[in-house]
PDB file of C-alpha atoms in Angstrom:
ATOM      1  CA  ASP A 257      -0.170  -0.316   0.211  1.00 54.00           C
ATOM      2  CA  LYS A 258       1.144   3.515  -0.607  1.00 62.00           C
ATOM      3  CA  VAL A 259       2.293   5.722   2.068  1.00 62.00           C
ATOM      4  CA  LEU A 260      -0.696   8.717   2.718  1.00 64.00           C
ATOM      5  CA  PRO A 261      -2.838   8.027   0.012  1.00 70.00           C
ATOM      6  CA  GLU A 262      -4.705  10.744   0.503  1.00 70.00           C
ATOM      7  CA  LEU A 263      -1.997  12.695  -0.692  1.00 70.00           C
ATOM      8  CA  ILE A 264      -1.839  11.027  -3.759  1.00 78.00           C
ATOM      9  CA  GLU A 265      -3.251  13.041  -7.004  1.00 82.00           C
ATOM     10  CA  PRO A 266      -6.645  11.593  -8.431  1.00 86.00           C
ATOM     11  CA  TYR A 267      -6.021   9.175 -11.198  1.00 87.00           C
ATOM     12  CA  GLU A 268      -7.878  11.227 -13.737  1.00 90.00           C
ATOM     13  CA  LEU A 269      -5.228  13.614 -13.585  1.00 92.00           C
ATOM     14  CA  ARG A 270      -2.237  11.505 -12.796  1.00 90.00           C
ATOM     15  CA  ALA A 271      -3.585   9.819 -16.114  1.00 92.00           C
ATOM     16  CA  ALA A 272      -4.061  13.270 -17.948  1.00 94.00           C
ATOM     17  CA  LYS A 273       0.039  14.235 -16.893  1.00 94.00           C
ATOM     18  CA  LEU A 274       1.272  10.572 -18.188  1.00 92.00           C
ATOM     19  CA  ARG A 275      -0.289  11.283 -21.505  1.00 93.00           C
ATOM     20  CA  GLU A 276       1.435  14.959 -21.576  1.00 93.00           C
ATOM     21  CA  PHE A 277       4.315  13.400 -20.881  1.00 93.00           C
ATOM     22  CA  LEU A 278       4.338  10.568 -23.454  1.00 91.00           C
ATOM     23  CA  GLU A 279       3.148  12.777 -26.207  1.00 92.00           C
ATOM     24  CA  ASP A 280       6.370  15.523 -25.484  1.00 92.00           C
ATOM     25  CA  VAL A 281       8.647  12.326 -25.417  1.00 90.00           C
ATOM     26  CA  LYS A 282       7.159  10.613 -28.539  1.00 91.00           C
ATOM     27  CA  PRO A 283       4.560  11.928 -30.390  1.00 89.00           C
ATOM     28  CA  SER A 284       3.969   9.021 -32.831  1.00 92.00           C
ATOM     29  CA  LEU A 285       3.954   6.470 -29.591  1.00 87.00           C
ATOM     30  CA  CYS A 286       0.647   4.119 -29.789  1.00 88.00           C
ATOM     31  CA  TYR A 287      -0.405   3.618 -26.256  1.00 88.00           C
ATOM     32  CA  ASP A 288      -3.307   2.779 -24.080  1.00 89.00           C
ATOM     33  CA  ILE A 289      -3.514   3.989 -20.370  1.00 91.00           C
ATOM     34  CA  VAL A 290      -5.728   1.379 -18.491  1.00 89.00           C
ATOM     35  CA  PRO A 291      -6.960   1.841 -14.648  1.00 88.00           C
ATOM     36  CA  LEU A 292      -6.148  -1.309 -12.422  1.00 86.00           C
ATOM     37  CA  ALA A 293      -8.793  -2.686 -10.455  1.00 84.00           C
ATOM     38  CA  ASP A 294      -6.390  -5.450  -9.316  1.00 88.00           C
ATOM     39  CA  PRO A 295      -3.012  -6.229  -9.402  1.00 86.00           C
ATOM     40  CA  PHE A 296      -2.320  -7.570 -12.739  1.00 91.00           C
ATOM     41  CA  GLY A 297      -4.971  -5.725 -15.375  1.00 90.00           C
ATOM     42  CA  PRO A 298      -4.829  -6.653 -18.745  1.00 92.00           C
ATOM     43  CA  SER A 299      -1.344  -8.158 -18.524  1.00 94.00           C
ATOM     44  CA  VAL A 300      -2.784 -11.731 -17.739  1.00 95.00           C
ATOM     45  CA  THR A 301      -5.515 -11.828 -20.040  1.00 94.00           C
ATOM     46  CA  ASP A 302      -4.347  -9.612 -22.826  1.00 94.00           C
ATOM     47  CA  PRO A 303      -3.109 -12.201 -25.712  1.00 95.00           C
ATOM     48  CA  ASP A 304      -1.425  -9.631 -27.959  1.00 93.00           C
ATOM     49  CA  LEU A 305       1.112  -8.426 -25.142  1.00 94.00           C
ATOM     50  CA  GLN A 306       4.788  -9.520 -25.875  1.00 95.00           C
ATOM     51  CA  CYS A 307       6.703  -7.435 -23.126  1.00 96.00           C
ATOM     52  CA  LEU A 308       6.543  -6.549 -19.728  1.00 96.00           C
ATOM     53  CA  VAL A 309       8.940  -3.732 -18.458  1.00 95.00           C
ATOM     54  CA  VAL A 310       9.707  -3.950 -14.573  1.00 95.00           C
ATOM     55  CA  SER A 311      11.826  -2.732 -12.540  1.00 93.00           C
ATOM     56  CA  GLU A 312      14.316  -4.655  -9.945  1.00 87.00           C
ATOM     57  CA  GLU A 313      11.435  -4.336  -6.900  1.00 87.00           C
ATOM     58  CA  THR A 314       8.753  -5.283  -9.061  1.00 92.00           C
ATOM     59  CA  HIS A 315      10.824  -8.051 -11.260  1.00 94.00           C
ATOM     60  CA  ARG A 316       8.779 -10.693  -8.660  1.00 94.00           C
ATOM     61  CA  GLY A 317       5.711  -9.417  -9.823  1.00 94.00           C
ATOM     62  CA  GLY A 318       6.558  -9.808 -13.280  1.00 96.00           C
ATOM     63  CA  GLU A 319       7.266 -13.732 -12.330  1.00 96.00           C
ATOM     64  CA  ALA A 320       3.492 -13.713 -11.018  1.00 96.00           C
ATOM     65  CA  VAL A 321       2.246 -12.168 -14.196  1.00 96.00           C
ATOM     66  CA  ASN A 322       3.563 -14.982 -16.061  1.00 97.00           C
ATOM     67  CA  ARG A 323       2.633 -17.360 -14.000  1.00 96.00           C
ATOM     68  CA  LYS A 324      -1.111 -15.976 -14.621  1.00 96.00           C
ATOM     69  CA  ARG A 325      -0.328 -16.017 -18.111  1.00 96.00           C
ATOM     70  CA  LEU A 326       0.150 -19.708 -18.470  1.00 97.00           C
ATOM     71  CA  GLU A 327      -2.500 -20.635 -16.070  1.00 96.00           C
ATOM     72  CA  ASN A 328      -4.638 -18.696 -18.836  1.00 95.00           C
ATOM     73  CA  GLY A 329      -3.340 -20.572 -21.497  1.00 96.00           C
ATOM     74  CA  LEU A 330      -1.228 -17.589 -23.061  1.00 96.00           C
ATOM     75  CA  PRO A 331       2.310 -17.462 -23.664  1.00 96.00           C
ATOM     76  CA  GLU A 332       4.965 -15.760 -21.159  1.00 96.00           C
ATOM     77  CA  LEU A 333       5.979 -12.217 -21.793  1.00 97.00           C
ATOM     78  CA  ALA A 334       9.401 -11.026 -22.205  1.00 97.00           C
ATOM     79  CA  LEU A 335      10.955  -9.484 -18.817  1.00 97.00           C
ATOM     80  CA  TYR A 336      12.741  -6.075 -19.537  1.00 97.00           C
ATOM     81  CA  GLU A 337      14.057  -4.880 -16.445  1.00 95.00           C
ATOM     82  CA  ILE A 338      14.813  -1.563 -15.898  1.00 94.00           C
ATOM     83  CA  GLN A 339      17.386   0.031 -12.543  1.00 91.00           C
ATOM     84  CA  LEU A 340      15.629   2.868 -10.912  1.00 89.00           C
ATOM     85  CA  MET A 341      17.402   6.006  -9.504  1.00 90.00           C
ATOM     86  CA  LYS A 342      18.812   5.813  -5.937  1.00 90.00           C
ATOM     87  CA  ASP A 343      18.104   8.709  -3.448  1.00 89.00           C
ATOM     88  CA  PRO A 344      21.505   9.623  -1.819  1.00 89.00           C
ATOM     89  CA  ASP A 345      19.570  11.762   1.102  1.00 85.00           C
ATOM     90  CA  HIS A 346      17.192   8.898   1.741  1.00 86.00           C
ATOM     91  CA  SER A 347      16.629   8.708   5.722  1.00 85.00           C
ATOM     92  CA  GLN A 348      16.559   5.328   7.695  1.00 83.00           C
ATOM     93  CA  ASN A 349      12.770   5.083   7.427  1.00 81.00           C
ATOM     94  CA  GLU A 350      12.361   6.074   3.644  1.00 82.00           C
ATOM     95  CA  GLU A 351      12.632   4.145   0.618  1.00 83.00           C
ATOM     96  CA  GLU A 352      16.036   3.767  -1.051  1.00 85.00           C
ATOM     97  CA  LYS A 353      14.744   4.965  -4.619  1.00 88.00           C
ATOM     98  CA  ILE A 354      13.483   8.358  -5.595  1.00 88.00           C
ATOM     99  CA  SER A 355       9.922   7.654  -4.497  1.00 85.00           C
ATOM    100  CA  SER A 356       7.016  10.413  -4.274  1.00 81.00           C
ATOM    101  CA  SER A 357       5.888   8.397  -0.825  1.00 81.00           C
ATOM    102  CA  SER A 358       8.860   9.849   0.652  1.00 85.00           C
ATOM    103  CA  LEU A 359       7.976  13.185  -0.976  1.00 84.00           C
ATOM    104  CA  ARG A 360       4.734  13.277   0.932  1.00 81.00           C
ATOM    105  CA  GLN A 361       5.980  11.705   3.657  1.00 82.00           C
ATOM    106  CA  ARG A 362       8.295  14.854   4.242  1.00 84.00           C
ATOM    107  CA  LEU A 363       5.399  17.059   3.350  1.00 84.00           C
ATOM    108  CA  LEU A 364       3.571  15.288   6.003  1.00 82.00           C
ATOM    109  CA  GLY A 365       3.224  18.299   9.128  1.00 79.00           C
ATOM    110  CA  THR A 366       4.361  21.514   6.679  1.00 82.00           C
ATOM    111  CA  LEU A 367       2.133  23.818   5.402  1.00 77.00           C
ATOM    112  CA  LEU A 368       1.301  23.848   2.179  1.00 76.00           C
ATOM    113  CA  GLN A 369       0.180  27.374   1.801  1.00 78.00           C
ATOM    114  CA  PRO A 370      -0.350  30.328   4.180  1.00 80.00           C
ATOM    115  CA  PRO A 371      -3.739  30.607   5.773  1.00 74.00           C
ATOM    116  CA  ARG A 372      -5.910  32.819   3.957  1.00 78.00           C
ATOM    117  CA  ARG A 373      -7.745  35.690   5.747  1.00 81.00           C
ATOM    118  CA  ASP A 374     -11.343  35.480   5.254  1.00 84.00           C
ATOM    119  CA  PRO A 375     -12.663  38.549   6.232  1.00 87.00           C
ATOM    120  CA  ALA A 376     -16.303  37.150   6.677  1.00 87.00           C
ATOM    121  CA  LEU A 377     -14.555  34.973   9.960  1.00 82.00           C
ATOM    122  CA  PRO A 378     -12.899  36.257  12.844  1.00 80.00           C
ATOM    123  CA  LEU A 379      -9.213  36.109  13.303  1.00 80.00           C
ATOM    124  CA  ARG A 380      -9.413  34.175  16.542  1.00 85.00           C
ATOM    125  CA  PRO A 381      -9.950  31.435  17.585  1.00 91.00           C
ATOM    126  CA  TYR A 382      -8.537  29.635  14.410  1.00 90.00           C
ATOM    127  CA  VAL A 383     -10.294  26.799  14.119  1.00 92.00           C
ATOM    128  CA  ILE A 384      -8.620  23.395  12.512  1.00 92.00           C
ATOM    129  CA  GLY A 385     -10.980  20.961  11.137  1.00 93.00           C
ATOM    130  CA  LEU A 386      -9.460  17.510  11.780  1.00 94.00           C
ATOM    131  CA  THR A 387     -11.074  14.467  10.428  1.00 92.00           C
ATOM    132  CA  GLY A 388     -10.224  11.207   8.751  1.00 87.00           C
ATOM    133  CA  GLY A 389     -11.753   7.514   9.255  1.00 81.00           C
ATOM    134  CA  THR A 390     -11.873   5.001  12.589  1.00 80.00           C
ATOM    135  CA  GLY A 391      -8.607   4.559  12.947  1.00 83.00           C
ATOM    136  CA  SER A 392      -6.835   6.974  11.209  1.00 85.00           C
ATOM    137  CA  GLY A 393      -5.261   8.728  14.432  1.00 88.00           C
ATOM    138  CA  LYS A 394      -7.452  11.691  14.668  1.00 89.00           C
ATOM    139  CA  THR A 395      -8.083  11.098  18.594  1.00 88.00           C
ATOM    140  CA  SER A 396      -4.181  10.622  18.948  1.00 92.00           C
ATOM    141  CA  ILE A 397      -3.523  14.251  16.924  1.00 93.00           C
ATOM    142  CA  ALA A 398      -6.321  15.906  18.848  1.00 93.00           C
ATOM    143  CA  ARG A 399      -4.814  15.032  22.338  1.00 93.00           C
ATOM    144  CA  LEU A 400      -1.685  16.126  21.380  1.00 94.00           C
ATOM    145  CA  LEU A 401      -3.102  19.636  19.893  1.00 94.00           C
ATOM    146  CA  GLY A 402      -5.242  19.724  23.213  1.00 95.00           C
ATOM    147  CA  HIS A 403      -1.783  19.197  25.123  1.00 95.00           C
ATOM    148  CA  LEU A 404      -0.395  22.233  22.900  1.00 93.00           C
ATOM    149  CA  GLY A 405      -3.161  24.689  24.060  1.00 94.00           C
ATOM    150  CA  ALA A 406      -6.027  24.102  21.512  1.00 95.00           C
ATOM    151  CA  PHE A 407      -9.291  24.117  22.495  1.00 96.00           C
ATOM    152  CA  VAL A 408     -10.625  20.566  21.043  1.00 96.00           C
ATOM    153  CA  ILE A 409     -14.358  20.113  20.566  1.00 96.00           C
ATOM    154  CA  ASP A 410     -15.059  16.153  20.223  1.00 94.00           C
ATOM    155  CA  ALA A 411     -18.050  15.725  17.497  1.00 91.00           C
ATOM    156  CA  ASP A 412     -18.603  12.532  19.131  1.00 90.00           C
ATOM    157  CA  LYS A 413     -19.295  13.629  22.366  1.00 92.00           C
ATOM    158  CA  LEU A 414     -21.683  16.580  20.886  1.00 93.00           C
ATOM    159  CA  GLY A 415     -23.541  13.592  18.957  1.00 89.00           C
ATOM    160  CA  HIS A 416     -24.282  11.747  21.852  1.00 90.00           C
ATOM    161  CA  ALA A 417     -25.509  15.274  23.918  1.00 93.00           C
ATOM    162  CA  VAL A 418     -27.561  15.707  20.997  1.00 92.00           C
ATOM    163  CA  TYR A 419     -29.620  12.852  21.426  1.00 91.00           C
ATOM    164  CA  VAL A 420     -29.943  13.170  25.558  1.00 92.00           C
ATOM    165  CA  PRO A 421     -33.816  14.088  26.790  1.00 93.00           C
ATOM    166  CA  GLY A 422     -33.934  17.516  26.592  1.00 91.00           C
ATOM    167  CA  GLY A 423     -31.541  17.657  24.162  1.00 91.00           C
ATOM    168  CA  PRO A 424     -32.039  19.528  20.976  1.00 93.00           C
ATOM    169  CA  ALA A 425     -32.739  16.567  18.609  1.00 93.00           C
ATOM    170  CA  TYR A 426     -34.568  14.523  21.140  1.00 93.00           C
ATOM    171  CA  GLU A 427     -37.789  15.206  20.214  1.00 93.00           C
ATOM    172  CA  PRO A 428     -37.740  15.604  16.645  1.00 93.00           C
ATOM    173  CA  VAL A 429     -36.141  12.098  16.239  1.00 93.00           C
ATOM    174  CA  LEU A 430     -38.742  10.466  18.644  1.00 92.00           C
ATOM    175  CA  ALA A 431     -41.311  12.115  16.496  1.00 92.00           C
ATOM    176  CA  ALA A 432     -39.866  10.693  13.339  1.00 92.00           C
ATOM    177  CA  PHE A 433     -38.728   7.469  14.403  1.00 91.00           C
ATOM    178  CA  GLY A 434     -41.448   6.354  16.838  1.00 90.00           C
ATOM    179  CA  ALA A 435     -41.595   5.228  20.574  1.00 89.00           C
ATOM    180  CA  GLU A 436     -40.063   2.108  19.750  1.00 91.00           C
ATOM    181  CA  ILE A 437     -36.664   3.625  19.696  1.00 91.00           C
ATOM    182  CA  LEU A 438     -36.874   4.020  23.635  1.00 92.00           C
ATOM    183  CA  ASN A 439     -35.125   2.589  26.488  1.00 92.00           C
ATOM    184  CA  THR A 440     -37.216   2.054  29.733  1.00 90.00           C
ATOM    185  CA  ASP A 441     -35.959   4.823  31.430  1.00 92.00           C
ATOM    186  CA  GLY A 442     -36.866   7.295  28.561  1.00 90.00           C
ATOM    187  CA  THR A 443     -33.455   7.720  26.768  1.00 93.00           C
ATOM    188  CA  ILE A 444     -32.908   6.608  22.913  1.00 92.00           C
ATOM    189  CA  ASN A 445     -31.731   3.460  22.347  1.00 91.00           C
ATOM    190  CA  ARG A 446     -28.483   4.622  19.465  1.00 88.00           C
ATOM    191  CA  LYS A 447     -28.518   0.638  18.296  1.00 91.00           C
ATOM    192  CA  VAL A 448     -32.345   0.190  18.027  1.00 92.00           C
ATOM    193  CA  LEU A 449     -31.908   3.474  16.067  1.00 92.00           C
ATOM    194  CA  GLY A 450     -29.183   2.402  14.005  1.00 90.00           C
ATOM    195  CA  ALA A 451     -30.736  -0.497  13.055  1.00 92.00           C
ATOM    196  CA  LYS A 452     -33.769   1.412  11.501  1.00 89.00           C
ATOM    197  CA  VAL A 453     -31.355   3.436   9.846  1.00 90.00           C
ATOM    198  CA  PHE A 454     -28.680   1.149   8.408  1.00 90.00           C
ATOM    199  CA  GLY A 455     -28.782   0.124   4.623  1.00 87.00           C
ATOM    200  CA  ASN A 456     -31.564   2.588   4.241  1.00 89.00           C
ATOM    201  CA  GLN A 457     -30.506   5.929   2.694  1.00 90.00           C
ATOM    202  CA  GLU A 458     -33.620   7.510   2.866  1.00 91.00           C
ATOM    203  CA  GLN A 459     -34.151   6.577   6.830  1.00 91.00           C
ATOM    204  CA  LEU A 460     -30.372   8.328   7.165  1.00 92.00           C
ATOM    205  CA  LYS A 461     -31.009  11.095   5.532  1.00 93.00           C
ATOM    206  CA  ARG A 462     -34.379  11.383   7.453  1.00 93.00           C
ATOM    207  CA  LEU A 463     -31.900  11.105  10.595  1.00 93.00           C
ATOM    208  CA  THR A 464     -29.175  13.367   9.581  1.00 92.00           C
ATOM    209  CA  ASP A 465     -31.135  16.019   8.618  1.00 93.00           C
ATOM    210  CA  ILE A 466     -32.516  16.327  11.772  1.00 93.00           C
ATOM    211  CA  VAL A 467     -28.983  15.606  13.497  1.00 93.00           C
ATOM    212  CA  TRP A 468     -26.626  17.332  11.833  1.00 93.00           C
ATOM    213  CA  PRO A 469     -27.609  20.798  11.559  1.00 93.00           C
ATOM    214  CA  GLU A 470     -27.881  20.806  15.891  1.00 94.00           C
ATOM    215  CA  ILE A 471     -23.866  19.090  16.130  1.00 93.00           C
ATOM    216  CA  ALA A 472     -22.914  22.002  13.787  1.00 93.00           C
ATOM    217  CA  GLN A 473     -24.929  24.430  16.138  1.00 94.00           C
ATOM    218  CA  MET A 474     -23.423  23.027  19.260  1.00 95.00           C
ATOM    219  CA  ALA A 475     -19.937  23.022  17.682  1.00 94.00           C
ATOM    220  CA  LYS A 476     -20.413  26.709  16.948  1.00 93.00           C
ATOM    221  CA  GLU A 477     -21.711  27.372  20.738  1.00 94.00           C
ATOM    222  CA  ARG A 478     -18.100  25.512  21.495  1.00 95.00           C
ATOM    223  CA  VAL A 479     -15.822  27.718  19.616  1.00 94.00           C
ATOM    224  CA  ARG A 480     -17.726  30.788  20.944  1.00 94.00           C
ATOM    225  CA  GLU A 481     -16.716  29.347  24.254  1.00 95.00           C
ATOM    226  CA  ALA A 482     -13.205  28.818  23.059  1.00 94.00           C
ATOM    227  CA  ASP A 483     -13.149  32.808  22.033  1.00 93.00           C
ATOM    228  CA  ALA A 484     -14.680  33.670  25.577  1.00 94.00           C
ATOM    229  CA  GLN A 485     -11.809  31.454  27.395  1.00 93.00           C
ATOM    230  CA  GLY A 486      -8.975  33.237  24.859  1.00 92.00           C
ATOM    231  CA  LYS A 487      -8.175  30.455  23.079  1.00 93.00           C
ATOM    232  CA  ALA A 488      -6.009  31.339  20.284  1.00 92.00           C
ATOM    233  CA  VAL A 489      -6.524  27.897  18.165  1.00 93.00           C
ATOM    234  CA  CYS A 490      -9.450  25.467  17.951  1.00 95.00           C
ATOM    235  CA  VAL A 491      -9.911  22.077  16.668  1.00 95.00           C
ATOM    236  CA  LEU A 492     -12.931  20.331  15.747  1.00 95.00           C
ATOM    237  CA  ASP A 493     -12.837  16.217  15.450  1.00 93.00           C
ATOM    238  CA  ALA A 494     -15.285  14.873  13.243  1.00 92.00           C
ATOM    239  CA  ALA A 495     -15.281  11.849  11.410  1.00 88.00           C
ATOM    240  CA  VAL A 496     -18.241  13.024   8.998  1.00 85.00           C
ATOM    241  CA  LEU A 497     -16.795  16.605   9.155  1.00 86.00           C
ATOM    242  CA  LEU A 498     -17.158  17.203   5.187  1.00 82.00           C
ATOM    243  CA  GLU A 499     -20.769  15.846   5.203  1.00 78.00           C
TER     244      GLU A 499
END
């Protein structure tokens, strides 16, 4: 797997740049750029292929292609190996070759562009959105930023608070999904509610249309609280921040 895949350009853009490069190198060259949905692509099914260009690190992959071709009743490909340029300045945890993964690692934590001043937004607190899937390290980063003095807003906690009796989403959710979502103590049973919306886009949208605006409002109130405390930086930790 690639290191920091989220910093890799979209396929369409990479394919366009490759096409431009090939045209610059040799306009008369015939080529077909194919997106790979699996490790082999057309290399194990195309009977017209004769040669596969590999590097020293992908040579074993070329051999695997030939095994698959033989299984598919196709002739083996000639494997032409090219040498990779070495990076003399690579660090111990980086690849020895000149690598975009190493470049992306070096970019991690650096400011790619200065913060834009938006006249519609207050200068303080400076709000940082922190997002990513489960296990991506959001909680650890939020904790570190909190130790450095940032005011941390945990959207998960707001998400729980919004459902409690007396909370802003309690009555609307109850009205929309019925009393069967309640526990005996009158609290909303999140598992029962989750089962009602799981795999049902219409019901899920119904729920998020109620809940998300309330969570956003609570987050704004917490930002105002950070401002009142004189905090310079505020971090909003939310798994579905963009949505």
